[in-house]
PDB file of C-alpha atoms in Angstrom:
ATOM      1  CA  ARG A   7     232.578 -18.166 -11.273  1.00  0.00           C
ATOM      2  CA  LYS A   8     231.751 -21.493  -9.922  1.00  0.00           C
ATOM      3  CA  GLU A   9     229.239 -23.575 -11.874  1.00  0.00           C
ATOM      4  CA  VAL A  10     227.253 -24.206  -8.792  1.00  0.00           C
ATOM      5  CA  GLU A  11     227.420 -21.814  -5.844  1.00  0.00           C
ATOM      6  CA  GLN A  12     226.097 -22.224  -2.223  1.00  0.00           C
ATOM      7  CA  ASP A  13     226.387 -20.453   0.938  1.00  0.00           C
ATOM      8  CA  PRO A  14     228.616 -22.633   3.060  1.00  0.00           C
ATOM      9  CA  GLY A  15     226.844 -21.793   6.348  1.00  0.00           C
ATOM     10  CA  PRO A  16     226.867 -22.995   8.922  1.00  0.00           C
ATOM     11  CA  PHE A  17     223.138 -22.361   9.516  1.00  0.00           C
ATOM     12  CA  ASN A  18     222.512 -22.980  13.140  1.00  0.00           C
ATOM     13  CA  VAL A  19     218.813 -23.225  13.979  1.00  0.00           C
ATOM     14  CA  PRO A  20     216.747 -24.422  16.872  1.00  0.00           C
ATOM     15  CA  GLU A  21     214.598 -27.516  16.584  1.00  0.00           C
ATOM     16  CA  GLY A  22     211.279 -26.828  14.932  1.00  0.00           C
ATOM     17  CA  ALA A  23     212.542 -23.929  12.995  1.00  0.00           C
ATOM     18  CA  THR A  24     212.035 -23.493   9.262  1.00  0.00           C
ATOM     19  CA  VAL A  25     215.287 -23.017   7.195  1.00  0.00           C
ATOM     20  CA  ALA A  26     215.862 -22.198   3.584  1.00  0.00           C
ATOM     21  CA  PHE A  27     218.830 -22.732   1.386  1.00  0.00           C
ATOM     22  CA  ASN A  28     219.479 -21.345  -2.129  1.00  0.00           C
ATOM     23  CA  CYS A  29     221.967 -22.173  -4.789  1.00  0.00           C
ATOM     24  CA  THR A  30     222.669 -20.672  -8.287  1.00  0.00           C
ATOM     25  CA  TYR A  31     223.967 -22.462 -11.168  1.00  0.00           C
ATOM     26  CA  SER A  32     225.659 -21.076 -14.281  1.00  0.00           C
ATOM     27  CA  ASN A  33     224.920 -23.628 -17.062  1.00  0.00           C
ATOM     28  CA  SER A  34     221.597 -22.753 -18.662  1.00  0.00           C
ATOM     29  CA  ALA A  35     221.650 -25.986 -20.495  1.00  0.00           C
ATOM     30  CA  SER A  36     221.274 -28.028 -17.332  1.00  0.00           C
ATOM     31  CA  GLN A  37     218.297 -30.240 -17.365  1.00  0.00           C
ATOM     32  CA  SER A  38     218.136 -32.014 -14.016  1.00  0.00           C
ATOM     33  CA  PHE A  39     218.553 -30.753 -10.492  1.00  0.00           C
ATOM     34  CA  PHE A  40     219.004 -32.306  -7.245  1.00  0.00           C
ATOM     35  CA  TRP A  41     219.723 -31.948  -3.520  1.00  0.00           C
ATOM     36  CA  TYR A  42     221.912 -34.475  -1.972  1.00  0.00           C
ATOM     37  CA  ARG A  43     222.566 -34.806   1.730  1.00  0.00           C
ATOM     38  CA  GLN A  44     226.003 -35.678   3.269  1.00  0.00           C
ATOM     39  CA  ASP A  45     226.239 -36.522   6.929  1.00  0.00           C
ATOM     40  CA  CYS A  46     229.636 -35.966   8.689  1.00  0.00           C
ATOM     41  CA  ARG A  47     232.248 -38.385   7.348  1.00  0.00           C
ATOM     42  CA  LYS A  48     229.703 -40.214   5.190  1.00  0.00           C
ATOM     43  CA  GLU A  49     229.109 -40.379   1.505  1.00  0.00           C
ATOM     44  CA  PRO A  50     226.494 -38.185  -0.334  1.00  0.00           C
ATOM     45  CA  LYS A  51     222.959 -39.577  -0.785  1.00  0.00           C
ATOM     46  CA  LEU A  52     220.119 -38.258  -2.813  1.00  0.00           C
ATOM     47  CA  LEU A  53     217.558 -36.281  -0.751  1.00  0.00           C
ATOM     48  CA  MET A  54     215.317 -35.190  -3.619  1.00  0.00           C
ATOM     49  CA  SER A  55     215.019 -34.172  -7.250  1.00  0.00           C
ATOM     50  CA  VAL A  56     214.031 -30.719  -8.167  1.00  0.00           C
ATOM     51  CA  TYR A  57     211.355 -30.142 -10.607  1.00  0.00           C
ATOM     52  CA  SER A  58     210.163 -26.883 -12.510  1.00  0.00           C
ATOM     53  CA  SER A  59     206.775 -27.080 -10.875  1.00  0.00           C
ATOM     54  CA  GLY A  60     208.150 -27.423  -7.349  1.00  0.00           C
ATOM     55  CA  ASN A  61     207.934 -30.594  -5.314  1.00  0.00           C
ATOM     56  CA  GLU A  62     207.557 -31.471  -1.858  1.00  0.00           C
ATOM     57  CA  ASP A  63     208.644 -34.685   0.257  1.00  0.00           C
ATOM     58  CA  GLY A  64     207.382 -34.391   3.801  1.00  0.00           C
ATOM     59  CA  ARG A  65     209.024 -31.711   5.513  1.00  0.00           C
ATOM     60  CA  PHE A  66     211.197 -30.926   2.510  1.00  0.00           C
ATOM     61  CA  THR A  67     210.271 -28.491  -0.429  1.00  0.00           C
ATOM     62  CA  ALA A  68     212.381 -27.853  -3.411  1.00  0.00           C
ATOM     63  CA  GLN A  69     211.925 -25.121  -6.033  1.00  0.00           C
ATOM     64  CA  LEU A  70     213.540 -24.386  -9.232  1.00  0.00           C
ATOM     65  CA  ASN A  71     213.681 -21.137 -11.143  1.00  0.00           C
ATOM     66  CA  ARG A  72     215.135 -21.576 -14.482  1.00  0.00           C
ATOM     67  CA  ALA A  73     214.908 -17.944 -15.527  1.00  0.00           C
ATOM     68  CA  SER A  74     217.054 -16.924 -12.607  1.00  0.00           C
ATOM     69  CA  GLN A  75     218.996 -20.244 -12.452  1.00  0.00           C
ATOM     70  CA  TYR A  76     218.640 -20.792  -8.841  1.00  0.00           C
ATOM     71  CA  ILE A  77     217.309 -23.771  -6.764  1.00  0.00           C
ATOM     72  CA  SER A  78     215.862 -23.728  -3.213  1.00  0.00           C
ATOM     73  CA  LEU A  79     215.431 -26.192  -0.533  1.00  0.00           C
ATOM     74  CA  LEU A  80     213.046 -25.366   2.413  1.00  0.00           C
ATOM     75  CA  ILE A  81     213.048 -27.606   5.607  1.00  0.00           C
ATOM     76  CA  ARG A  82     210.047 -27.114   7.951  1.00  0.00           C
ATOM     77  CA  ASP A  83     209.966 -28.176  11.571  1.00  0.00           C
ATOM     78  CA  SER A  84     213.680 -29.032  11.753  1.00  0.00           C
ATOM     79  CA  LYS A  85     214.931 -32.077  13.534  1.00  0.00           C
ATOM     80  CA  LEU A  86     218.244 -32.763  15.186  1.00  0.00           C
ATOM     81  CA  SER A  87     218.635 -35.473  12.549  1.00  0.00           C
ATOM     82  CA  ASP A  88     218.461 -32.931   9.813  1.00  0.00           C
ATOM     83  CA  SER A  89     221.984 -31.752  10.835  1.00  0.00           C
ATOM     84  CA  ALA A  90     224.037 -32.490   7.665  1.00  0.00           C
ATOM     85  CA  THR A  91     225.599 -30.737   4.740  1.00  0.00           C
ATOM     86  CA  TYR A  92     223.218 -30.164   1.831  1.00  0.00           C
ATOM     87  CA  LEU A  93     224.702 -30.340  -1.613  1.00  0.00           C
ATOM     88  CA  CYS A  94     223.170 -28.591  -4.552  1.00  0.00           C
ATOM     89  CA  VAL A  95     223.706 -30.736  -7.620  1.00  0.00           C
ATOM     90  CA  VAL A  96     222.955 -30.048 -11.502  1.00  0.00           C
ATOM     91  CA  SER A  97     223.218 -32.316 -14.494  1.00  0.00           C
ATOM     92  CA  ARG A  98     226.000 -31.493 -17.045  1.00  0.00           C
ATOM     93  CA  SER A  99     225.211 -31.154 -20.817  1.00  0.00           C
ATOM     94  CA  GLY A 100     226.713 -33.710 -22.986  1.00  0.00           C
ATOM     95  CA  GLY A 101     225.129 -36.658 -21.638  1.00  0.00           C
ATOM     96  CA  GLY A 102     226.634 -39.509 -19.544  1.00  0.00           C
ATOM     97  CA  ASN A 103     224.764 -38.722 -16.423  1.00  0.00           C
ATOM     98  CA  LYS A 104     227.485 -36.539 -15.161  1.00  0.00           C
ATOM     99  CA  LEU A 105     226.836 -34.166 -12.300  1.00  0.00           C
ATOM    100  CA  THR A 106     228.226 -30.964 -10.913  1.00  0.00           C
ATOM    101  CA  PHE A 107     228.089 -30.516  -7.209  1.00  0.00           C
ATOM    102  CA  GLY A 108     228.061 -27.447  -5.092  1.00  0.00           C
ATOM    103  CA  THR A 109     230.452 -27.286  -2.088  1.00  0.00           C
ATOM    104  CA  GLY A 110     227.396 -27.609   0.242  1.00  0.00           C
ATOM    105  CA  THR A 111     225.651 -25.816   3.018  1.00  0.00           C
ATOM    106  CA  GLN A 112     226.072 -26.922   6.452  1.00  0.00           C
ATOM    107  CA  LEU A 113     223.063 -27.209   8.715  1.00  0.00           C
ATOM    108  CA  LYS A 114     223.151 -27.539  12.569  1.00  0.00           C
ATOM    109  CA  VAL A 115     219.949 -28.101  14.285  1.00  0.00           C
ATOM    110  CA  GLU A 116     220.220 -27.552  18.049  1.00  0.00           C
ATOM    111  CA  LEU A 117     218.002 -28.114  21.127  1.00  0.00           C
TER     112      LEU A 117
ATOM    113  CA  ASP B   2     219.642 -51.897  -2.360  1.00  0.00           C
ATOM    114  CA  VAL B   3     222.420 -50.550  -4.507  1.00  0.00           C
ATOM    115  CA  LYS B   4     225.713 -51.216  -2.931  1.00  0.00           C
ATOM    116  CA  VAL B   5     228.988 -49.563  -3.839  1.00  0.00           C
ATOM    117  CA  THR B   6     231.966 -50.669  -1.909  1.00  0.00           C
ATOM    118  CA  GLN B   7     235.533 -49.364  -1.860  1.00  0.00           C
ATOM    119  CA  SER B   8     238.491 -51.397  -0.983  1.00  0.00           C
ATOM    120  CA  SER B   9     239.806 -49.268   1.858  1.00  0.00           C
ATOM    121  CA  ARG B  10     238.432 -46.645   4.212  1.00  0.00           C
ATOM    122  CA  TYR B  11     241.852 -45.247   5.094  1.00  0.00           C
ATOM    123  CA  LEU B  12     245.157 -45.422   3.305  1.00  0.00           C
ATOM    124  CA  VAL B  13     248.615 -44.070   3.963  1.00  0.00           C
ATOM    125  CA  LYS B  14     251.160 -44.066   1.254  1.00  0.00           C
ATOM    126  CA  ARG B  15     254.475 -42.315   0.528  1.00  0.00           C
ATOM    127  CA  THR B  16     255.268 -39.859  -2.127  1.00  0.00           C
ATOM    128  CA  GLY B  17     256.044 -41.640  -5.399  1.00  0.00           C
ATOM    129  CA  GLU B  18     254.201 -44.831  -4.605  1.00  0.00           C
ATOM    130  CA  LYS B  19     251.774 -46.324  -7.040  1.00  0.00           C
ATOM    131  CA  VAL B  20     248.432 -46.459  -5.476  1.00  0.00           C
ATOM    132  CA  PHE B  21     245.299 -48.406  -6.459  1.00  0.00           C
ATOM    133  CA  LEU B  22     241.856 -47.564  -5.224  1.00  0.00           C
ATOM    134  CA  GLU B  23     239.165 -50.320  -6.037  1.00  0.00           C
ATOM    135  CA  CYS B  24     235.289 -49.627  -6.487  1.00  0.00           C
ATOM    136  CA  VAL B  25     232.765 -52.399  -6.882  1.00  0.00           C
ATOM    137  CA  GLN B  26     228.996 -51.958  -7.369  1.00  0.00           C
ATOM    138  CA  ASP B  27     226.467 -54.685  -7.367  1.00  0.00           C
ATOM    139  CA  MET B  28     223.616 -53.147  -9.302  1.00  0.00           C
ATOM    140  CA  ASP B  29     224.725 -53.704 -12.854  1.00  0.00           C
ATOM    141  CA  HIS B  30     225.093 -49.985 -13.407  1.00  0.00           C
ATOM    142  CA  GLU B  31     226.648 -48.839 -16.673  1.00  0.00           C
ATOM    143  CA  ASN B  32     228.158 -45.533 -15.380  1.00  0.00           C
ATOM    144  CA  MET B  33     230.884 -45.239 -12.784  1.00  0.00           C
ATOM    145  CA  PHE B  34     232.718 -42.366 -11.463  1.00  0.00           C
ATOM    146  CA  TRP B  35     235.695 -41.230  -9.423  1.00  0.00           C
ATOM    147  CA  TYR B  36     235.627 -38.038  -7.435  1.00  0.00           C
ATOM    148  CA  ARG B  37     237.773 -36.320  -4.806  1.00  0.00           C
ATOM    149  CA  GLN B  38     236.370 -34.140  -2.247  1.00  0.00           C
ATOM    150  CA  ASP B  39     238.324 -31.430  -0.455  1.00  0.00           C
ATOM    151  CA  PRO B  40     237.184 -28.745   2.055  1.00  0.00           C
ATOM    152  CA  GLY B  41     235.895 -25.696   0.288  1.00  0.00           C
ATOM    153  CA  LEU B  42     236.202 -27.423  -3.169  1.00  0.00           C
ATOM    154  CA  GLY B  43     233.364 -29.888  -2.982  1.00  0.00           C
ATOM    155  CA  LEU B  44     233.354 -32.984  -5.174  1.00  0.00           C
ATOM    156  CA  ARG B  45     235.401 -32.864  -8.303  1.00  0.00           C
ATOM    157  CA  LEU B  46     235.145 -35.436 -10.941  1.00  0.00           C
ATOM    158  CA  ILE B  47     238.240 -37.250 -11.813  1.00  0.00           C
ATOM    159  CA  TYR B  48     237.252 -39.735 -14.359  1.00  0.00           C
ATOM    160  CA  PHE B  49     233.999 -41.379 -15.674  1.00  0.00           C
ATOM    161  CA  SER B  50     233.313 -44.622 -17.451  1.00  0.00           C
ATOM    162  CA  TYR B  51     230.153 -45.546 -19.205  1.00  0.00           C
ATOM    163  CA  ASP B  52     230.927 -48.996 -20.241  1.00  0.00           C
ATOM    164  CA  VAL B  53     233.539 -51.629 -19.883  1.00  0.00           C
ATOM    165  CA  LYS B  54     236.902 -50.451 -21.082  1.00  0.00           C
ATOM    166  CA  MET B  55     235.508 -46.876 -21.830  1.00  0.00           C
ATOM    167  CA  LYS B  56     236.730 -44.049 -20.025  1.00  0.00           C
ATOM    168  CA  GLU B  57     236.373 -40.269 -20.037  1.00  0.00           C
ATOM    169  CA  LYS B  58     238.396 -37.591 -18.344  1.00  0.00           C
ATOM    170  CA  GLY B  59     236.668 -35.493 -15.792  1.00  0.00           C
ATOM    171  CA  ASP B  60     237.599 -32.060 -14.625  1.00  0.00           C
ATOM    172  CA  ILE B  61     240.932 -32.986 -12.856  1.00  0.00           C
ATOM    173  CA  PRO B  62     242.398 -36.152 -14.489  1.00  0.00           C
ATOM    174  CA  GLU B  63     246.077 -35.062 -14.193  1.00  0.00           C
ATOM    175  CA  GLY B  64     248.108 -37.473 -12.189  1.00  0.00           C
ATOM    176  CA  TYR B  65     245.360 -40.209 -12.218  1.00  0.00           C
ATOM    177  CA  SER B  66     244.382 -43.006 -14.548  1.00  0.00           C
ATOM    178  CA  VAL B  67     241.572 -45.565 -14.439  1.00  0.00           C
ATOM    179  CA  SER B  68     240.677 -49.089 -15.592  1.00  0.00           C
ATOM    180  CA  ARG B  69     237.413 -50.777 -16.130  1.00  0.00           C
ATOM    181  CA  GLU B  70     237.870 -54.411 -17.192  1.00  0.00           C
ATOM    182  CA  LYS B  71     234.608 -55.572 -15.657  1.00  0.00           C
ATOM    183  CA  LYS B  72     231.255 -53.807 -15.657  1.00  0.00           C
ATOM    184  CA  GLU B  73     230.998 -53.881 -11.837  1.00  0.00           C
ATOM    185  CA  ARG B  74     234.572 -52.733 -11.071  1.00  0.00           C
ATOM    186  CA  PHE B  75     236.299 -49.387 -11.607  1.00  0.00           C
ATOM    187  CA  SER B  76     239.680 -48.789 -10.321  1.00  0.00           C
ATOM    188  CA  LEU B  77     241.436 -45.491  -9.779  1.00  0.00           C
ATOM    189  CA  ILE B  78     245.380 -45.395 -10.152  1.00  0.00           C
ATOM    190  CA  LEU B  79     247.693 -42.777  -8.897  1.00  0.00           C
ATOM    191  CA  GLU B  80     250.777 -43.524 -10.822  1.00  0.00           C
ATOM    192  CA  SER B  81     253.193 -41.644  -8.599  1.00  0.00           C
ATOM    193  CA  ALA B  82     251.523 -40.356  -5.533  1.00  0.00           C
ATOM    194  CA  SER B  83     252.095 -36.718  -4.526  1.00  0.00           C
ATOM    195  CA  THR B  84     251.195 -34.947  -1.232  1.00  0.00           C
ATOM    196  CA  ASN B  85     248.578 -32.798  -3.112  1.00  0.00           C
ATOM    197  CA  GLN B  86     246.687 -35.967  -3.723  1.00  0.00           C
ATOM    198  CA  THR B  87     245.934 -36.363  -0.080  1.00  0.00           C
ATOM    199  CA  SER B  88     242.131 -36.356  -0.156  1.00  0.00           C
ATOM    200  CA  MET B  89     238.823 -38.283   0.247  1.00  0.00           C
ATOM    201  CA  TYR B  90     238.169 -40.345  -2.813  1.00  0.00           C
ATOM    202  CA  LEU B  91     234.573 -41.223  -3.671  1.00  0.00           C
ATOM    203  CA  CYS B  92     233.271 -43.738  -6.096  1.00  0.00           C
ATOM    204  CA  ALA B  93     229.886 -43.586  -7.568  1.00  0.00           C
ATOM    205  CA  SER B  94     227.757 -45.509 -10.008  1.00  0.00           C
ATOM    206  CA  SER B  95     224.475 -44.739 -11.827  1.00  0.00           C
ATOM    207  CA  LEU B  96     222.197 -46.150 -14.695  1.00  0.00           C
ATOM    208  CA  TRP B  97     222.692 -45.136 -18.219  1.00  0.00           C
ATOM    209  CA  THR B  98     219.265 -43.698 -18.780  1.00  0.00           C
ATOM    210  CA  SER B  99     218.501 -40.146 -19.555  1.00  0.00           C
ATOM    211  CA  GLY B 100     216.607 -38.312 -16.890  1.00  0.00           C
ATOM    212  CA  ASN B 101     217.796 -40.715 -14.165  1.00  0.00           C
ATOM    213  CA  ASN B 102     220.876 -39.224 -12.710  1.00  0.00           C
ATOM    214  CA  GLU B 103     220.843 -40.509  -9.286  1.00  0.00           C
ATOM    215  CA  GLN B 104     224.391 -41.420  -8.311  1.00  0.00           C
ATOM    216  CA  PHE B 105     225.031 -43.961  -5.514  1.00  0.00           C
ATOM    217  CA  PHE B 106     228.188 -43.431  -3.630  1.00  0.00           C
ATOM    218  CA  GLY B 107     230.673 -45.751  -1.910  1.00  0.00           C
ATOM    219  CA  PRO B 108     231.838 -44.890   1.724  1.00  0.00           C
ATOM    220  CA  GLY B 109     234.933 -43.165   0.548  1.00  0.00           C
ATOM    221  CA  THR B 110     238.637 -43.752   0.898  1.00  0.00           C
ATOM    222  CA  ARG B 111     240.605 -41.158   2.837  1.00  0.00           C
ATOM    223  CA  LEU B 112     244.100 -41.182   1.318  1.00  0.00           C
ATOM    224  CA  THR B 113     246.973 -39.527   2.928  1.00  0.00           C
ATOM    225  CA  VAL B 114     250.300 -39.159   1.119  1.00  0.00           C
ATOM    226  CA  LEU B 115     253.209 -38.430   3.196  1.00  0.00           C
TER     227      LEU B 115
END
């Protein structure tokens, strides 16, 4: 079983749609959770951290369910510029700020 | 702004060659990382360093070594390149503080081994 599992997609949605991605993680000792965004042929960049209470950043909402070990990302009012791959990321136990990356979910927003 | 730079965007080498990939960060970060990214496999950690001259193996260290002689520079070395090391190589850095795990990535080096 992969440590972080995501549906690879692609998710093809029209502009203005709401889309949700989920991911599951296997290490119950993980303490920190993130969504990174990776544009085509570019490096990953942090989109947002994910907190147990849930958090929102503009059109983006992230949720964490520790009991079920899954993380979600909701994007409202999708824009063409949201087209990218979204990586679910969890911290590793043992310190050193090491992270485990999911393989990503591809989103394509269309006119 | 944090800036992480990598010495080459594209590199073509022959089987058996020794390959050096250089990474430099300008934000005085303690931690530096080397990953490779392959379709369907995501980012996999090769090596990690939390201080000058300190290194720790990641998930796939075989066939690679690293060097960190200065805080800002972290080098990845392929001792004898093989075709299965054809990949995108990404360097990243982060602060050494608990609870702050944001990693900042360089633009990547796409290595092809013929």
